C-alpha cells in the first residue's frame, strides 16, 4: 500500500471519529447506575482515549470497506453508500441489545450517531479510495432463505452457550423472551449482511471465504465495536472477549456450512456440464 493511500485512510478515519466525537457531545446523559464509570472517565482522559481508539477502529473498518469494494460492482459512491448502510444496520442491532444498563434514550441516540458516521465513512471510502466497476446483479433468492436461517440458527446456538455456560453480562435471566427475540433478529441481520457481502469475496475456497467474512468483515468489526464500551464504562474484559470470540466463531461456522454446500453444488453443476 502506498504512503499516499495510507495517509488518505488515516485522514478519513480521523474525520469520522472527529464527527463521532462531536455527535457524542450532543447525546444526553442516560444517568445509568448499573455500571461504574471507566478509569478514562474518572481521570478525565476519555476524550483522548476515545479519539485514539476511534481512529484506530475506523482505520480497520476502512480497510474492511476496501476489501469489500474490490469485489463489489457499481460506482464509487454506490459502493461506499451501500457498505456504510450495511454496517450501520449491523451496529444498530448490536446497540439495541437488551442490557441492564441500557436506557430508552440510548437506544435512539447511539444508533443514530453511529449510523451517521458509518455512512459518512463508507461514502468517503468509496469516493476517495474505491474505483468504479461494472454493476453486478445480486438478488436474494430461495437459497438466501437457507443461508440466513443457517447463520441465524448457529448464532442463536452460540449465544445460548454464552448465556447458559459463560453467563455473560445480559438480561437473559430477567427477560428471556425479549433477549431471545433480539438474538434471532440479530442473526437475521447478520444473515442479510452475509447475503449482500459474501459474493464480493472472490475465492472458491470455502474455509478461506468463511474466515474472511466471519473473522474479518464481521469479526474484526465486532471486536472494535465491543471494545468501545470499556472506554466509557467499567466492564469485564473477559466478558467482552467471550462474546466477541463466540459471536464471531458462530458466524464463521454458519458461513462454512453454507460455503461448503455451495462448493459441492458448484462441482456437481460443472460435472453435469461435462
Tab-separated table of C-alpha atoms in Angstrom:
chain	number	residue	atom	x	y	z
A	1	UNK	CA	0.000	0.000	0.000
A	2	UNK	CA	1.351	3.405	-0.983
A	3	UNK	CA	2.061	6.080	1.582
A	4	UNK	CA	-0.449	8.396	-0.097
A	5	UNK	CA	-3.256	5.839	0.142
A	6	UNK	CA	-2.420	5.106	3.768
A	7	UNK	CA	-2.499	8.843	4.517
A	8	UNK	CA	-5.969	9.109	2.968
A	9	UNK	CA	-7.166	6.153	5.054
A	10	UNK	CA	-5.863	7.746	8.259
A	11	UNK	CA	-7.356	11.134	7.332
A	12	UNK	CA	-10.779	9.648	6.527
A	13	UNK	CA	-10.738	7.669	9.783
A	14	UNK	CA	-9.745	10.737	11.794
A	15	UNK	CA	-12.528	12.796	10.197
A	16	UNK	CA	-15.010	10.011	11.059
A	17	UNK	CA	-14.027	9.849	14.736
A	18	UNK	CA	-13.978	13.650	14.915
A	19	UNK	CA	-17.581	13.754	13.686
A	20	UNK	CA	-18.477	10.944	16.110
A	21	UNK	CA	-16.910	12.860	18.991
A	22	UNK	CA	-18.958	15.970	18.145
A	23	UNK	CA	-22.128	13.866	17.973
A	24	UNK	CA	-21.246	12.324	21.349
A	25	UNK	CA	-21.387	15.792	22.901
A	26	UNK	CA	-24.971	16.108	21.664
A	27	UNK	CA	-26.110	12.842	23.256
A	28	UNK	CA	-27.903	13.391	26.591
A	29	UNK	CA	-26.515	11.577	29.617
A	30	UNK	CA	-28.513	8.441	30.441
A	31	UNK	CA	-27.650	8.600	34.156
A	32	UNK	CA	-27.415	4.813	34.399
A	33	UNK	CA	-26.281	3.444	37.786
A	34	UNK	CA	-25.769	-0.248	36.944
A	35	UNK	CA	-22.156	0.039	35.788
A	36	UNK	CA	-19.427	2.254	37.189
A	37	UNK	CA	-17.612	4.781	35.035
A	38	UNK	CA	-14.384	3.667	33.392
A	39	UNK	CA	-10.960	4.797	34.552
A	40	UNK	CA	-10.779	7.063	31.488
A	41	UNK	CA	-13.921	8.914	32.591
A	42	UNK	CA	-12.727	9.194	36.180
A	43	UNK	CA	-9.293	10.614	35.334
A	44	UNK	CA	-10.565	12.881	32.558
A	45	UNK	CA	-8.688	11.192	29.702
A	46	UNK	CA	-11.784	9.839	27.919
A	47	UNK	CA	-11.702	12.376	25.023
A	48	UNK	CA	-8.077	11.486	24.218
A	49	UNK	CA	-8.634	7.723	24.624
A	50	UNK	CA	-11.813	7.932	22.529
A	51	UNK	CA	-10.061	9.794	19.708
A	52	UNK	CA	-7.065	7.433	19.624
A	53	UNK	CA	-9.085	4.223	19.855
A	54	UNK	CA	-11.746	5.510	17.473
A	55	UNK	CA	-9.177	6.472	14.836
A	56	UNK	CA	-7.571	3.013	15.005
A	57	UNK	CA	-11.016	1.355	14.885
A	58	UNK	CA	-12.122	3.363	11.861
A	59	UNK	CA	-8.811	2.689	10.085
A	60	UNK	CA	-9.537	-1.027	10.479
A	61	UNK	CA	-13.135	-0.597	9.290
A	62	UNK	CA	-11.996	1.489	6.306
A	63	UNK	CA	-9.627	-1.323	5.310
A	64	UNK	CA	-12.530	-3.780	5.595
A	65	UNK	CA	-14.641	-1.495	3.396
A	66	UNK	CA	-11.870	-1.524	0.786
A	67	UNK	CA	-11.744	-5.327	0.931
A	68	UNK	CA	-15.490	-5.470	0.248
A	69	UNK	CA	-15.324	-2.835	-2.507
A	70	UNK	CA	-12.783	-4.876	-4.502
A	71	UNK	CA	-15.405	-7.460	-5.359
A	72	UNK	CA	-18.425	-5.163	-5.399
A	73	UNK	CA	-19.764	-3.718	-8.623
A	74	UNK	CA	-21.034	-0.185	-9.161
A	75	UNK	CA	-19.845	3.377	-8.847
A	76	UNK	CA	-17.514	4.548	-6.103
A	77	UNK	CA	-20.368	6.400	-4.412
A	78	UNK	CA	-22.801	3.475	-4.574
A	79	UNK	CA	-20.177	1.100	-3.164
A	80	UNK	CA	-19.444	3.405	-0.262
A	81	UNK	CA	-23.087	4.156	0.472
A	82	UNK	CA	-24.135	0.506	0.353
A	83	UNK	CA	-21.286	-0.634	2.609
A	84	UNK	CA	-21.889	2.178	5.100
A	85	UNK	CA	-25.611	1.381	5.272
A	86	UNK	CA	-24.973	-2.345	5.788
A	87	UNK	CA	-22.623	-1.677	8.679
A	88	UNK	CA	-24.914	0.933	10.210
A	89	UNK	CA	-27.718	-1.660	10.355
A	90	UNK	CA	-25.378	-4.223	11.969
A	91	UNK	CA	-24.129	-1.707	14.539
A	92	UNK	CA	-27.688	-0.626	15.275
A	93	UNK	CA	-28.899	-4.144	16.078
A	94	UNK	CA	-25.965	-4.690	18.451
A	95	UNK	CA	-26.518	-1.296	20.075
A	96	UNK	CA	-30.121	-2.167	20.948
A	97	UNK	CA	-29.153	-5.417	22.698
A	98	UNK	CA	-31.164	-5.714	25.938
A	99	UNK	CA	-28.660	-4.964	28.706
A	100	UNK	CA	-29.181	-3.971	32.366
A	101	UNK	CA	-27.555	-0.551	31.950
A	102	UNK	CA	-29.429	0.330	28.753
A	103	UNK	CA	-31.810	3.295	28.655
A	104	UNK	CA	-34.558	4.313	26.241
A	105	UNK	CA	-32.707	7.426	25.067
A	106	UNK	CA	-29.536	5.413	24.366
A	107	UNK	CA	-31.488	3.070	22.082
A	108	UNK	CA	-32.180	6.041	19.817
A	109	UNK	CA	-29.214	8.376	20.113
A	110	UNK	CA	-26.317	5.924	19.837
A	111	UNK	CA	-27.631	4.015	16.782
A	112	UNK	CA	-28.385	7.351	15.095
A	113	UNK	CA	-24.949	8.824	15.823
A	114	UNK	CA	-23.037	5.695	14.815
A	115	UNK	CA	-25.129	5.186	11.670
A	116	UNK	CA	-24.421	8.733	10.503
A	117	UNK	CA	-20.683	8.240	10.995
A	118	UNK	CA	-20.571	4.803	9.336
A	119	UNK	CA	-22.438	6.081	6.277
A	120	UNK	CA	-20.057	9.063	6.060
A	121	UNK	CA	-17.069	6.720	6.479
A	122	UNK	CA	-18.429	4.460	3.751
A	123	UNK	CA	-19.098	7.314	1.346
A	124	UNK	CA	-15.666	8.874	1.898
A	125	UNK	CA	-14.005	5.484	1.429
A	126	UNK	CA	-15.958	4.914	-1.764
A	127	UNK	CA	-15.256	8.328	-3.267
A	128	UNK	CA	-11.569	8.661	-2.395
A	129	UNK	CA	-10.303	5.081	-2.230
A	130	UNK	CA	-12.511	2.865	-4.412
A	131	UNK	CA	-12.860	2.548	-8.171
A	132	UNK	CA	-15.861	2.405	-10.471
A	133	UNK	CA	-16.555	-1.097	-11.783
A	134	UNK	CA	-19.280	-2.859	-13.803
A	135	UNK	CA	-22.532	-3.330	-11.911
A	136	UNK	CA	-23.075	-6.884	-10.696
A	137	UNK	CA	-26.643	-8.048	-10.167
A	138	UNK	CA	-27.057	-9.934	-6.908
A	139	UNK	CA	-30.621	-10.712	-5.909
A	140	UNK	CA	-31.886	-12.615	-2.886
A	141	UNK	CA	-33.493	-15.953	-3.773
A	142	UNK	CA	-34.656	-19.238	-2.279
A	143	UNK	CA	-31.058	-20.153	-1.386
A	144	UNK	CA	-30.846	-16.900	0.559
A	145	UNK	CA	-33.553	-18.114	2.949
A	146	UNK	CA	-31.467	-21.192	3.753
A	147	UNK	CA	-28.323	-19.108	4.214
A	148	UNK	CA	-29.991	-16.565	6.503
A	149	UNK	CA	-31.691	-19.326	8.511
A	150	UNK	CA	-28.419	-21.235	8.931
A	151	UNK	CA	-26.471	-18.231	10.163
A	152	UNK	CA	-29.335	-17.293	12.489
A	153	UNK	CA	-29.521	-20.830	13.894
A	154	UNK	CA	-25.795	-21.066	14.594
A	155	UNK	CA	-25.701	-17.544	16.035
A	156	UNK	CA	-28.575	-18.379	18.404
A	157	UNK	CA	-26.759	-21.562	19.470
A	158	UNK	CA	-23.594	-19.574	20.161
A	159	UNK	CA	-25.493	-17.011	22.215
A	160	UNK	CA	-27.150	-19.748	24.281
A	161	UNK	CA	-23.671	-21.043	25.127
A	162	UNK	CA	-22.686	-17.529	26.160
A	163	UNK	CA	-25.773	-17.154	28.368
A	164	UNK	CA	-26.007	-20.646	29.880
A	165	UNK	CA	-22.350	-21.692	30.104
A	166	UNK	CA	-20.362	-18.464	30.450
A	167	UNK	CA	-23.163	-16.329	31.942
A	168	UNK	CA	-22.131	-13.203	30.079
A	169	UNK	CA	-23.440	-9.802	31.106
A	170	UNK	CA	-27.006	-9.680	29.791
A	171	UNK	CA	-30.704	-9.605	30.656
A	172	UNK	CA	-31.241	-13.248	29.719
A	173	UNK	CA	-32.319	-14.286	33.229
A	174	UNK	CA	-34.627	-11.295	33.732
A	175	UNK	CA	-36.098	-11.052	30.218
A	176	UNK	CA	-35.612	-14.283	28.289
A	177	UNK	CA	-38.255	-13.684	25.614
A	178	UNK	CA	-37.015	-10.162	24.893
A	179	UNK	CA	-33.391	-11.310	24.799
A	180	UNK	CA	-34.095	-14.314	22.565
A	181	UNK	CA	-36.139	-12.097	20.254
A	182	UNK	CA	-33.136	-9.793	19.945
A	183	UNK	CA	-30.784	-12.730	19.327
A	184	UNK	CA	-32.961	-14.074	16.499
A	185	UNK	CA	-33.289	-10.617	14.912
A	186	UNK	CA	-29.530	-10.141	15.162
A	187	UNK	CA	-28.903	-13.497	13.491
A	188	UNK	CA	-31.219	-12.490	10.647
A	189	UNK	CA	-29.428	-9.150	10.212
A	190	UNK	CA	-26.047	-10.908	10.099
A	191	UNK	CA	-27.518	-13.352	7.571
A	192	UNK	CA	-28.675	-10.473	5.381
A	193	UNK	CA	-25.223	-8.907	5.713
A	194	UNK	CA	-23.745	-12.220	4.548
A	195	UNK	CA	-26.069	-12.314	1.547
A	196	UNK	CA	-25.055	-8.814	0.452
A	197	UNK	CA	-21.307	-9.213	1.011
A	198	UNK	CA	-20.266	-12.860	0.688
A	199	UNK	CA	-20.430	-12.727	-3.117
A	200	UNK	CA	-17.786	-9.969	-3.120
A	201	UNK	CA	-15.192	-12.387	-1.698
A	202	UNK	CA	-13.554	-13.731	-4.831
A	203	UNK	CA	-12.231	-17.093	-3.696
A	204	UNK	CA	-13.638	-20.595	-4.213
A	205	UNK	CA	-12.001	-21.945	-1.065
A	206	UNK	CA	-14.875	-22.424	1.406
A	207	UNK	CA	-12.688	-22.197	4.518
A	208	UNK	CA	-10.859	-19.079	3.371
A	209	UNK	CA	-14.086	-17.421	2.271
A	210	UNK	CA	-15.739	-18.152	5.616
A	211	UNK	CA	-12.775	-16.842	7.586
A	212	UNK	CA	-12.688	-13.649	5.538
A	213	UNK	CA	-16.364	-12.912	6.137
A	214	UNK	CA	-16.808	-14.255	9.668
A	215	UNK	CA	-13.358	-13.434	11.009
A	216	UNK	CA	-12.541	-10.167	9.235
A	217	UNK	CA	-15.561	-8.485	7.667
A	218	UNK	CA	-17.794	-9.346	10.639
A	219	UNK	CA	-15.367	-10.372	13.384
A	220	UNK	CA	-12.840	-7.532	13.392
A	221	UNK	CA	-15.676	-5.034	13.105
A	222	UNK	CA	-17.381	-6.668	16.121
A	223	UNK	CA	-14.111	-6.601	18.074
A	224	UNK	CA	-13.700	-2.853	17.685
A	225	UNK	CA	-17.432	-2.271	18.264
A	226	UNK	CA	-17.469	-4.207	21.545
A	227	UNK	CA	-14.371	-2.578	22.965
A	228	UNK	CA	-15.718	0.940	22.589
A	229	UNK	CA	-17.788	0.222	25.729
A	230	UNK	CA	-14.833	-0.251	28.152
A	231	UNK	CA	-13.718	3.271	27.267
A	232	UNK	CA	-16.823	4.650	28.964
A	233	UNK	CA	-17.993	2.042	31.473
A	234	UNK	CA	-16.275	-0.404	33.786
A	235	UNK	CA	-16.976	-3.810	32.245
A	236	UNK	CA	-15.275	-7.186	32.430
A	237	UNK	CA	-12.759	-7.529	29.600
A	238	UNK	CA	-13.080	-11.329	29.818
A	239	UNK	CA	-16.834	-10.987	29.298
A	240	UNK	CA	-16.354	-8.765	26.256
A	241	UNK	CA	-13.768	-11.171	24.866
A	242	UNK	CA	-16.034	-14.204	25.285
A	243	UNK	CA	-18.956	-12.599	23.469
A	244	UNK	CA	-16.688	-11.351	20.675
A	245	UNK	CA	-14.982	-14.717	20.152
A	246	UNK	CA	-18.137	-16.857	20.282
A	247	UNK	CA	-20.238	-14.489	18.164
A	248	UNK	CA	-17.514	-14.409	15.521
A	249	UNK	CA	-16.939	-18.173	15.699
A	250	UNK	CA	-20.685	-18.780	15.303
A	251	UNK	CA	-20.772	-16.684	12.140
A	252	UNK	CA	-17.671	-18.416	10.768
A	253	UNK	CA	-19.257	-21.843	11.351
A	254	UNK	CA	-22.515	-20.754	9.724
A	255	UNK	CA	-20.622	-19.361	6.722
A	256	UNK	CA	-18.547	-22.536	6.467
A	257	UNK	CA	-21.636	-24.750	6.279
A	258	UNK	CA	-23.127	-22.514	3.578
A	259	UNK	CA	-19.930	-22.164	1.536
A	260	UNK	CA	-19.110	-25.889	1.664
A	261	UNK	CA	-22.629	-26.663	0.461
A	262	UNK	CA	-22.294	-24.074	-2.333
A	263	UNK	CA	-18.928	-25.543	-3.375
A	264	UNK	CA	-20.379	-29.047	-3.617
A	265	UNK	CA	-23.325	-27.798	-5.673
A	266	UNK	CA	-20.946	-25.916	-7.967
A	267	UNK	CA	-18.841	-29.050	-8.544
A	268	UNK	CA	-21.945	-31.091	-9.374
A	269	UNK	CA	-23.033	-28.475	-11.931
A	270	UNK	CA	-19.558	-28.472	-13.521
A	271	UNK	CA	-19.599	-32.275	-13.779
A	272	UNK	CA	-23.061	-32.226	-15.377
A	273	UNK	CA	-21.851	-29.725	-17.975
A	274	UNK	CA	-19.027	-32.079	-18.943
